[in-house]
Amino acid sequence: MTMQEARPSGPRGVSRANARRDATTGAVERNVGAPVPCGRSLAVVRRIEWASPVPGLWVASVATRLGAEYAGTVEKTTAGYELRNGRGGVIGVFVGADEARRALVRHMG
């Protein structure tokens, strides 16, 4: 994948651009999915942001009026792509990483 050009940041440093990078670079992947309400916070979620600190691992956070909040992970395993929620509970194992990330959006919605 190639990274799209980023536009200036929005309020509180939240990027308005869709930015995707190859997972092997360990870069941030932003604006995956639609804004969703967050049941664990009194604030409304602005967007989900994905970071890939190492190949095969994606960490989700949500931007709220109160700041960033951990939302879950997708990890590549021998069985597939395992999705865990923000409390560490397994939501499911998926065929692809994109499918697992979309499932987190549905799970939070």
mmCIF file of C-alpha atoms in Angstrom:
data_model
loop_
_atom_site.group_PDB
_atom_site.id
_atom_site.type_symbol
_atom_site.label_atom_id
_atom_site.label_comp_id
_atom_site.label_asym_id
_atom_site.label_seq_id
_atom_site.Cartn_x
_atom_site.Cartn_y
_atom_site.Cartn_z
ATOM 1 C CA MET A 1 0.000 0.000 0.000
ATOM 2 C CA THR A 2 1.085 3.555 -0.479
ATOM 3 C CA MET A 3 0.389 6.432 1.848
ATOM 4 C CA GLN A 4 -2.041 9.071 0.716
ATOM 5 C CA GLU A 5 -1.099 12.689 1.287
ATOM 6 C CA ALA A 6 -2.206 13.959 4.694
ATOM 7 C CA ARG A 7 -4.148 17.162 5.178
ATOM 8 C CA PRO A 8 -3.722 19.384 8.248
ATOM 9 C CA SER A 9 -4.857 17.998 11.573
ATOM 10 C CA GLY A 10 -8.306 18.733 12.891
ATOM 11 C CA PRO A 11 -9.270 19.725 16.439
ATOM 12 C CA ARG A 12 -7.078 18.282 19.199
ATOM 13 C CA GLY A 13 -4.633 16.823 16.688
ATOM 14 C CA VAL A 14 -7.129 14.458 15.047
ATOM 15 C CA SER A 15 -6.167 13.988 11.402
ATOM 16 C CA ARG A 16 -8.818 14.611 8.772
ATOM 17 C CA ALA A 17 -6.972 12.619 6.118
ATOM 18 C CA ASN A 18 -7.132 8.973 5.219
ATOM 19 C CA ALA A 19 -3.557 7.787 5.663
ATOM 20 C CA ARG A 20 -2.576 4.181 4.991
ATOM 21 C CA ARG A 21 0.882 2.675 5.112
ATOM 22 C CA ASP A 22 2.236 -0.796 4.664
ATOM 23 C CA ALA A 23 2.151 -2.712 7.969
ATOM 24 C CA THR A 24 5.850 -3.520 7.631
ATOM 25 C CA THR A 25 6.681 0.163 8.126
ATOM 26 C CA GLY A 26 4.951 0.256 11.523
ATOM 27 C CA ALA A 27 3.096 3.411 10.526
ATOM 28 C CA VAL A 28 -0.334 4.688 11.482
ATOM 29 C CA GLU A 29 -3.430 3.817 9.485
ATOM 30 C CA ARG A 30 -6.168 6.406 10.077
ATOM 31 C CA ASN A 31 -9.885 6.814 9.531
ATOM 32 C CA VAL A 32 -10.746 3.149 9.087
ATOM 33 C CA GLY A 33 -14.487 2.721 9.434
ATOM 34 C CA ALA A 34 -17.102 5.261 10.359
ATOM 35 C CA PRO A 35 -17.394 7.315 13.535
ATOM 36 C CA VAL A 36 -19.122 5.238 16.201
ATOM 37 C CA PRO A 37 -20.497 5.919 19.686
ATOM 38 C CA CYS A 38 -18.391 4.598 22.530
ATOM 39 C CA GLY A 39 -20.280 2.915 25.355
ATOM 40 C CA ARG A 40 -17.313 3.170 27.734
ATOM 41 C CA SER A 41 -17.089 6.959 27.650
ATOM 42 C CA LEU A 42 -19.446 9.890 28.051
ATOM 43 C CA ALA A 43 -17.892 11.515 24.979
ATOM 44 C CA VAL A 44 -18.815 10.786 21.372
ATOM 45 C CA VAL A 45 -16.163 9.058 19.285
ATOM 46 C CA ARG A 46 -14.817 11.088 16.376
ATOM 47 C CA ARG A 47 -12.997 8.246 14.565
ATOM 48 C CA ILE A 48 -11.051 5.044 15.020
ATOM 49 C CA GLU A 49 -7.308 5.229 14.422
ATOM 50 C CA TRP A 50 -5.124 2.186 13.800
ATOM 51 C CA ALA A 51 -1.417 1.960 14.567
ATOM 52 C CA SER A 52 0.798 -0.961 13.572
ATOM 53 C CA PRO A 53 3.759 -0.993 15.987
ATOM 54 C CA VAL A 54 5.075 -4.291 14.555
ATOM 55 C CA PRO A 55 4.142 -6.393 11.508
ATOM 56 C CA GLY A 56 1.032 -8.478 12.164
ATOM 57 C CA LEU A 57 -0.323 -6.316 15.008
ATOM 58 C CA TRP A 58 -2.767 -3.405 14.744
ATOM 59 C CA VAL A 59 -3.844 -1.352 17.776
ATOM 60 C CA ALA A 60 -7.082 0.646 17.688
ATOM 61 C CA SER A 61 -7.812 3.826 19.578
ATOM 62 C CA VAL A 62 -10.783 6.151 19.473
ATOM 63 C CA ALA A 63 -10.596 9.918 19.620
ATOM 64 C CA THR A 64 -13.108 11.424 22.039
ATOM 65 C CA ARG A 65 -13.602 14.888 23.466
ATOM 66 C CA LEU A 66 -11.710 13.608 26.492
ATOM 67 C CA GLY A 67 -8.721 12.358 24.459
ATOM 68 C CA ALA A 68 -7.706 9.013 22.983
ATOM 69 C CA GLU A 69 -9.089 5.765 24.374
ATOM 70 C CA TYR A 70 -7.784 2.231 23.698
ATOM 71 C CA ALA A 71 -10.351 0.276 21.654
ATOM 72 C CA GLY A 72 -8.796 -3.099 20.830
ATOM 73 C CA THR A 73 -6.303 -5.027 18.707
ATOM 74 C CA VAL A 74 -6.066 -7.193 15.619
ATOM 75 C CA GLU A 75 -3.231 -9.716 15.691
ATOM 76 C CA LYS A 76 -2.129 -12.123 12.964
ATOM 77 C CA THR A 77 -2.046 -15.671 14.352
ATOM 78 C CA THR A 78 -1.725 -19.118 12.806
ATOM 79 C CA ALA A 79 -5.542 -19.391 12.929
ATOM 80 C CA GLY A 80 -6.175 -16.032 11.223
ATOM 81 C CA TYR A 81 -6.581 -12.444 12.395
ATOM 82 C CA GLU A 82 -7.696 -12.393 16.034
ATOM 83 C CA LEU A 83 -9.763 -9.405 17.138
ATOM 84 C CA ARG A 84 -9.837 -8.375 20.795
ATOM 85 C CA ASN A 85 -11.911 -5.609 22.325
ATOM 86 C CA GLY A 86 -10.599 -2.837 24.572
ATOM 87 C CA ARG A 87 -10.847 -5.082 27.620
ATOM 88 C CA GLY A 88 -8.870 -7.942 26.067
ATOM 89 C CA GLY A 89 -11.825 -10.202 25.307
ATOM 90 C CA VAL A 90 -11.710 -12.135 22.036
ATOM 91 C CA ILE A 91 -14.401 -10.993 19.608
ATOM 92 C CA GLY A 92 -13.452 -13.448 16.874
ATOM 93 C CA VAL A 93 -10.905 -14.752 14.387
ATOM 94 C CA PHE A 94 -11.176 -13.510 10.803
ATOM 95 C CA VAL A 95 -9.739 -14.437 7.412
ATOM 96 C CA GLY A 96 -8.283 -10.961 6.757
ATOM 97 C CA ALA A 97 -7.048 -7.987 8.763
ATOM 98 C CA ASP A 98 -9.464 -5.580 7.043
ATOM 99 C CA GLU A 99 -12.393 -7.848 7.894
ATOM 100 C CA ALA A 100 -11.311 -7.918 11.551
ATOM 101 C CA ARG A 101 -10.950 -4.116 11.693
ATOM 102 C CA ARG A 102 -14.431 -3.655 10.203
ATOM 103 C CA ALA A 103 -15.786 -6.086 12.806
ATOM 104 C CA LEU A 104 -14.445 -3.861 15.597
ATOM 105 C CA VAL A 105 -16.359 -0.915 14.131
ATOM 106 C CA ARG A 106 -19.552 -3.017 14.116
ATOM 107 C CA HIS A 107 -18.830 -4.310 17.634
ATOM 108 C CA MET A 108 -18.467 -0.779 19.013
ATOM 109 C CA GLY A 109 -21.523 0.534 17.157
#
